Short mmCIF file of C-alpha atoms and ligand atoms in Angstrom, two decimals:
data_model
loop_
_atom_site.label_atom_id
_atom_site.label_comp_id
_atom_site.label_asym_id
_atom_site.label_seq_id
_atom_site.Cartn_x
_atom_site.Cartn_y
_atom_site.Cartn_z
CA UNK O 1 58.01 8.81 288.37
CA UNK O 2 61.49 10.57 288.24
CA UNK O 3 64.65 8.70 288.60
CA UNK O 4 67.04 9.90 291.42
CA UNK O 5 69.54 7.50 291.37
CA UNK O 6 70.95 4.89 288.88
CA UNK O 7 73.47 2.26 289.62
CA UNK O 8 75.35 0.18 287.16
CA UNK O 9 77.46 -3.06 287.33
CA UNK O 10 79.68 -2.53 284.15
CA UNK O 11 80.28 -6.14 283.13
CA UNK O 12 81.45 -7.50 279.78
CA UNK O 13 84.83 -5.60 278.88
CA UNK O 14 86.76 -8.83 279.12
CA UNK O 15 84.38 -10.61 276.61
CA UNK O 16 84.13 -7.52 274.31
CA UNK O 17 87.91 -7.67 274.04
CA UNK O 18 88.17 -11.31 273.46
CA UNK O 19 85.62 -11.24 270.66
CA UNK O 20 88.29 -8.93 268.98
CA UNK O 21 91.17 -10.97 269.61
CA UNK O 22 92.51 -8.42 271.90
CA UNK O 23 93.79 -8.57 275.67
CA UNK O 24 91.08 -7.95 278.17
CA UNK O 25 92.72 -4.59 279.25
CA UNK O 26 91.76 -3.48 275.93
CA UNK O 27 87.99 -3.88 277.04
CA UNK O 28 88.49 -1.99 279.99
CA UNK O 29 90.25 0.92 278.04
CA UNK O 30 87.05 0.87 275.67
CA UNK O 31 84.83 0.61 279.06
CA UNK O 32 86.06 4.17 279.92
CA UNK O 33 84.42 5.52 276.75
CA UNK O 34 81.16 4.00 277.96
CA UNK O 35 81.65 5.63 281.38
CA UNK O 36 82.25 9.04 279.86
CA UNK O 37 79.04 8.69 277.61
CA UNK O 38 77.12 7.42 280.40
CA UNK O 39 77.78 10.19 282.67
CA UNK O 40 77.10 12.69 279.99
CA UNK O 41 73.73 10.98 279.23
CA UNK O 42 72.93 10.99 283.02
CA UNK O 43 73.52 14.61 283.35
CA UNK O 44 71.34 15.43 280.25
CA UNK O 45 68.62 13.40 281.70
CA UNK O 46 68.63 15.36 284.97
CA UNK O 47 69.28 12.30 287.11
CA UNK O 48 71.09 13.61 290.13
CA UNK O 49 73.05 10.49 291.41
CA UNK O 50 74.91 7.77 289.48
CA UNK O 51 76.76 5.11 290.93
CA UNK O 52 79.10 2.82 289.04
CA UNK O 53 80.68 -0.56 290.07
CA UNK O 54 84.27 -0.17 288.92
CA UNK O 55 86.20 -2.79 291.14
CA UNK O 56 84.72 -5.06 293.58
CA UNK O 57 86.40 -6.67 296.65
CA UNK O 58 86.33 -9.84 294.88
CA UNK O 59 88.16 -8.45 291.68
CA UNK O 60 91.52 -8.69 293.55
CA UNK O 61 91.48 -12.52 292.60
CA UNK O 62 91.99 -11.57 288.91
CA UNK O 63 95.42 -12.04 287.30
CA UNK O 64 98.08 -9.64 288.87
CA UNK O 65 98.58 -8.10 285.49
CA UNK O 66 95.07 -7.18 284.80
CA UNK O 67 94.59 -5.78 288.34
CA UNK O 68 97.61 -3.44 287.89
CA UNK O 69 96.61 -2.32 284.41
CA UNK O 70 93.20 -1.41 285.95
CA UNK O 71 94.66 0.44 288.64
CA UNK O 72 96.81 2.23 286.01
CA UNK O 73 93.60 2.99 284.27
CA UNK O 74 91.73 4.33 287.31
CA UNK O 75 94.66 6.60 288.09
CA UNK O 76 94.98 7.99 284.42
CA UNK O 77 91.20 8.43 284.13
CA UNK O 78 90.92 10.38 287.49
CA UNK O 79 93.67 12.57 286.37
CA UNK O 80 92.35 13.11 282.98
CA UNK O 81 88.68 13.39 283.47
CA UNK O 82 88.20 15.15 286.92
CA UNK O 83 88.70 18.77 285.64
CA UNK O 84 86.31 18.23 282.73
CA UNK O 85 83.68 16.36 284.81
CA UNK O 86 83.80 19.38 287.45
CA UNK O 87 83.19 21.75 284.54
CA UNK O 88 80.14 19.79 283.57
CA UNK O 89 78.67 20.04 287.31
CA UNK O 90 79.91 16.35 288.24
CA UNK O 91 81.04 15.75 291.77
CA UNK O 92 83.01 12.68 292.32
CA UNK O 93 82.85 10.51 295.21
CA UNK O 94 84.67 7.25 295.77
CA UNK O 95 83.11 4.35 298.03
CA UNK O 96 84.60 1.18 299.32
CA UNK O 97 87.44 0.18 301.45
CA UNK O 98 89.92 2.31 299.77
CA UNK O 99 92.90 1.42 302.10
CA UNK O 100 93.95 -1.40 300.12
CA UNK O 101 94.99 0.77 297.14
CA UNK O 102 98.42 2.34 296.64
CA UNK O 103 99.02 5.56 298.47
CA UNK O 104 99.20 7.40 295.16
CA UNK O 105 95.86 6.23 294.03
CA UNK O 106 94.25 7.13 297.42
CA UNK O 107 95.66 10.60 297.29
CA UNK O 108 94.28 11.05 293.84
CA UNK O 109 90.91 9.85 294.79
CA UNK O 110 90.79 11.89 297.80
CA UNK O 111 91.92 15.01 295.78
CA UNK O 112 89.31 14.08 292.99
CA UNK O 113 86.47 13.99 295.61
CA UNK O 114 87.47 17.29 297.05
CA UNK O 115 87.34 19.23 293.81
CA UNK O 116 83.60 19.61 293.78
CA UNK O 117 81.78 21.93 291.14
CA UNK O 118 80.21 25.24 292.38
CA UNK O 119 76.83 23.99 291.12
CA UNK O 120 76.38 20.03 291.40
CA UNK O 121 74.35 18.72 288.60
CA UNK O 122 75.47 15.01 289.25
CA UNK O 123 76.95 12.98 292.16
CA UNK O 124 78.97 10.31 290.63
CA UNK O 125 79.99 7.65 293.08
CA UNK O 126 82.76 5.23 291.90
CA UNK O 127 82.57 2.13 293.95
CA UNK O 128 86.06 0.58 294.29
CA UNK O 129 87.15 -2.15 296.41
CA UNK O 130 83.27 -2.04 297.31
CA UNK O 131 81.29 -4.87 298.67
CA UNK O 132 77.63 -4.78 299.76
CA UNK O 133 78.48 -7.20 302.57
CA UNK O 134 81.60 -5.24 303.61
CA UNK O 135 79.28 -2.12 303.70
CA UNK O 136 76.78 -3.53 305.87
CA UNK O 137 79.43 -5.05 308.19
CA UNK O 138 81.26 -1.74 308.64
CA UNK O 139 78.12 -0.04 309.41
CA UNK O 140 77.33 -2.62 312.11
CA UNK O 141 80.65 -2.07 313.51
CA UNK O 142 80.04 1.72 313.80
CA UNK O 143 76.67 1.07 315.59
CA UNK O 144 78.27 -1.38 317.99
CA UNK O 145 81.00 0.94 318.77
CA UNK O 146 78.46 3.75 319.61
CA UNK O 147 76.32 1.48 321.74
CA UNK O 148 79.39 0.15 323.66
CA UNK O 149 80.26 3.93 324.46
CA UNK O 150 76.50 4.89 325.05
CA UNK O 151 74.28 1.81 325.79
CA UNK O 152 71.20 3.94 326.29
CA UNK O 153 71.11 4.34 322.51
CA UNK O 154 70.40 0.83 321.85
CA UNK O 155 66.63 1.21 321.93
CA UNK O 156 66.93 3.78 319.30
CA UNK O 157 69.02 1.73 317.01
CA UNK O 158 66.54 1.07 314.04
CA UNK O 159 66.53 0.98 310.30
CA UNK O 160 67.32 4.73 309.98
CA UNK O 161 70.05 4.91 312.57
CA UNK O 162 71.74 1.86 311.04
CA UNK O 163 71.45 3.13 307.53
CA UNK O 164 72.99 6.45 308.43
CA UNK O 165 76.36 4.42 308.80
CA UNK O 166 76.27 2.98 305.27
CA UNK O 167 78.04 4.38 302.29
CA UNK O 168 75.77 6.86 300.29
CA UNK O 169 73.73 7.40 303.56
CA UNK O 170 72.96 11.01 302.39
CA UNK O 171 71.88 9.99 298.99
CA UNK O 172 68.51 8.56 297.69
CA UNK O 173 68.03 4.92 297.24
CA UNK O 174 68.87 3.30 294.06
CA UNK O 175 65.71 3.47 291.71
CA UNK O 176 67.42 1.91 288.82
CA UNK O 177 70.02 -1.09 289.00
CA UNK O 178 71.69 -2.12 285.68
CA UNK O 179 73.95 -4.75 284.78
CA UNK O 180 75.42 -5.29 281.36
CA UNK O 181 76.94 -8.32 280.12
CA UNK O 182 73.91 -10.71 280.26
CA UNK O 183 74.58 -12.36 283.67
CA UNK O 184 71.72 -12.06 286.08
CA UNK O 185 73.33 -11.34 289.49
CA UNK O 186 73.73 -8.69 291.95
CA UNK O 187 77.31 -9.63 292.68
CA UNK O 188 77.57 -8.08 296.21
CA UNK O 189 76.70 -4.47 294.85
CA UNK O 190 74.57 -2.05 296.70
CA UNK O 191 72.60 -4.61 298.57
CA UNK O 192 71.02 -2.52 301.25
CA UNK O 193 70.54 0.41 298.94
CA UNK O 194 68.93 -1.53 296.08
CA UNK O 195 66.32 -3.15 298.21
CA UNK O 196 63.53 -1.76 296.13
CA UNK O 197 65.45 -0.98 293.02
CA UNK O 198 63.96 -1.93 289.45
CA UNK O 199 66.59 -4.08 288.16
CA UNK O 200 67.45 -4.27 284.34
CA UNK O 201 69.90 -7.12 283.19
CA UNK O 202 70.99 -6.12 279.72
CA UNK O 203 72.69 -8.43 277.14
CA UNK O 204 74.84 -5.51 275.90
CA UNK O 205 78.64 -5.67 276.84
CA UNK O 206 79.60 -2.62 278.70
CA UNK O 207 82.00 -0.99 276.03
CA UNK O 208 78.93 -1.25 273.64
CA UNK O 209 76.72 0.68 276.21
CA UNK O 210 75.87 4.26 275.23
CA UNK O 211 73.12 6.92 275.51
CA UNK O 212 70.69 5.07 273.61
CA UNK O 213 70.99 1.95 275.79
CA UNK O 214 70.51 4.10 278.88
CA UNK O 215 67.44 5.86 277.48
CA UNK O 216 65.99 2.48 276.64
CA UNK O 217 66.34 1.43 280.28
CA UNK O 218 64.77 4.73 281.41
CA UNK O 219 61.71 4.31 278.97
CA UNK O 220 61.22 0.65 280.27
CA UNK O 221 61.55 1.83 283.86
CA UNK O 222 58.82 4.47 283.27
CA UNK O 223 56.53 1.57 282.41
CA UNK O 224 57.05 -0.38 285.56
CA UNK O 225 54.74 -0.09 288.76
CA UNK O 226 56.64 0.33 291.68
CA UNK O 227 54.45 -0.79 294.55
CA UNK O 228 56.78 -0.97 297.59
CA UNK O 229 54.85 -3.75 299.05
CA UNK O 230 51.45 -2.10 298.41
CA UNK O 231 48.89 -3.33 295.85
CA UNK O 232 48.27 -2.03 292.42
CA UNK O 233 44.89 -0.46 293.53
CA UNK O 234 46.59 1.37 296.46
CA UNK O 235 49.05 2.84 294.14
CA UNK O 236 46.54 3.97 291.63
CA UNK O 237 44.26 5.56 294.21
C1 FPP U 301 83.93 -6.07 284.43
O1 FPP U 301 84.06 -6.59 283.14
C2 FPP U 301 84.49 -4.53 284.47
C3 FPP U 301 85.31 -4.36 285.48
C4 FPP U 301 85.80 -5.31 286.42
C5 FPP U 301 86.22 -3.13 285.45
C6 FPP U 301 85.28 -1.93 285.09
C7 FPP U 301 86.20 -0.75 284.72
C8 FPP U 301 85.86 0.23 283.64
C9 FPP U 301 84.58 -0.02 282.89
C10 FPP U 301 86.91 1.19 283.27
C11 FPP U 301 87.38 2.19 284.16
C12 FPP U 301 86.30 2.76 284.99
C13 FPP U 301 86.39 4.08 285.70
C14 FPP U 301 85.30 4.49 286.50
C15 FPP U 301 87.52 4.89 285.14
P1 FPP U 301 84.68 -8.08 283.09
O2 FPP U 301 86.21 -7.71 283.02
O3 FPP U 301 84.28 -8.72 284.26
O4 FPP U 301 84.13 -8.55 281.72
P2 FPP U 301 83.93 -10.18 281.43
O5 FPP U 301 82.82 -10.46 282.35
O6 FPP U 301 83.53 -10.07 279.96
O7 FPP U 301 85.21 -11.03 281.67
#
């Protein structure tokens, strides 16, 4: 049972910093190290797709200073890491409503997505200003526009056609969804794409997440039985 796609809700940066009497942004900085080691571990495991929830549509409600420090961190990380990631065979892709970010950041994100390596070993999707409901609503809007133009398409508008308008339409569904930080919520992440994902809620705070935590999740995944609505007997037959 091979894993094609892992998605991660990276939670717990703020608490990690607070435990050390440091500002929350110190936790986000430490979180970048975990991002780096998780990417490396995913490449090493031969898993071709990784999606990281870096900034949700709800995160704009945080204190202005934290949001602006996070934006700085994204900008610096993209600038610093992209060439090295490309050299390792990692192709970057940003998903979410990017229009709300500064022009400078949008340009950097666009440029980073265009610098694909010759041989892609891992497609890394970074979800920024992303929300699962937003994704479904924007797909619905695109379908409505199509049908308004060509009403004869309506009878053909099923699950597959609808899904082709979602973010990550050309990628496999999420097999493993991990949330660090001990909370048991999906928080409006990849709602449609995680329909049959095995979910792992880990207590570890994101800055402490590393290759061995990822390996432990992968091992536990291997012991789960994915039935996709069928019975155990049918799966084993
Ligand atoms: C959630 O922890 C984390 C975030 C909102 C930001 C995630 C960002 C990073 C890991 C750093 C940069 C990422 C990239 C892709 C360059 P929290 O602040 O909600 O933690 P808390 O629940 O302990 O308060």
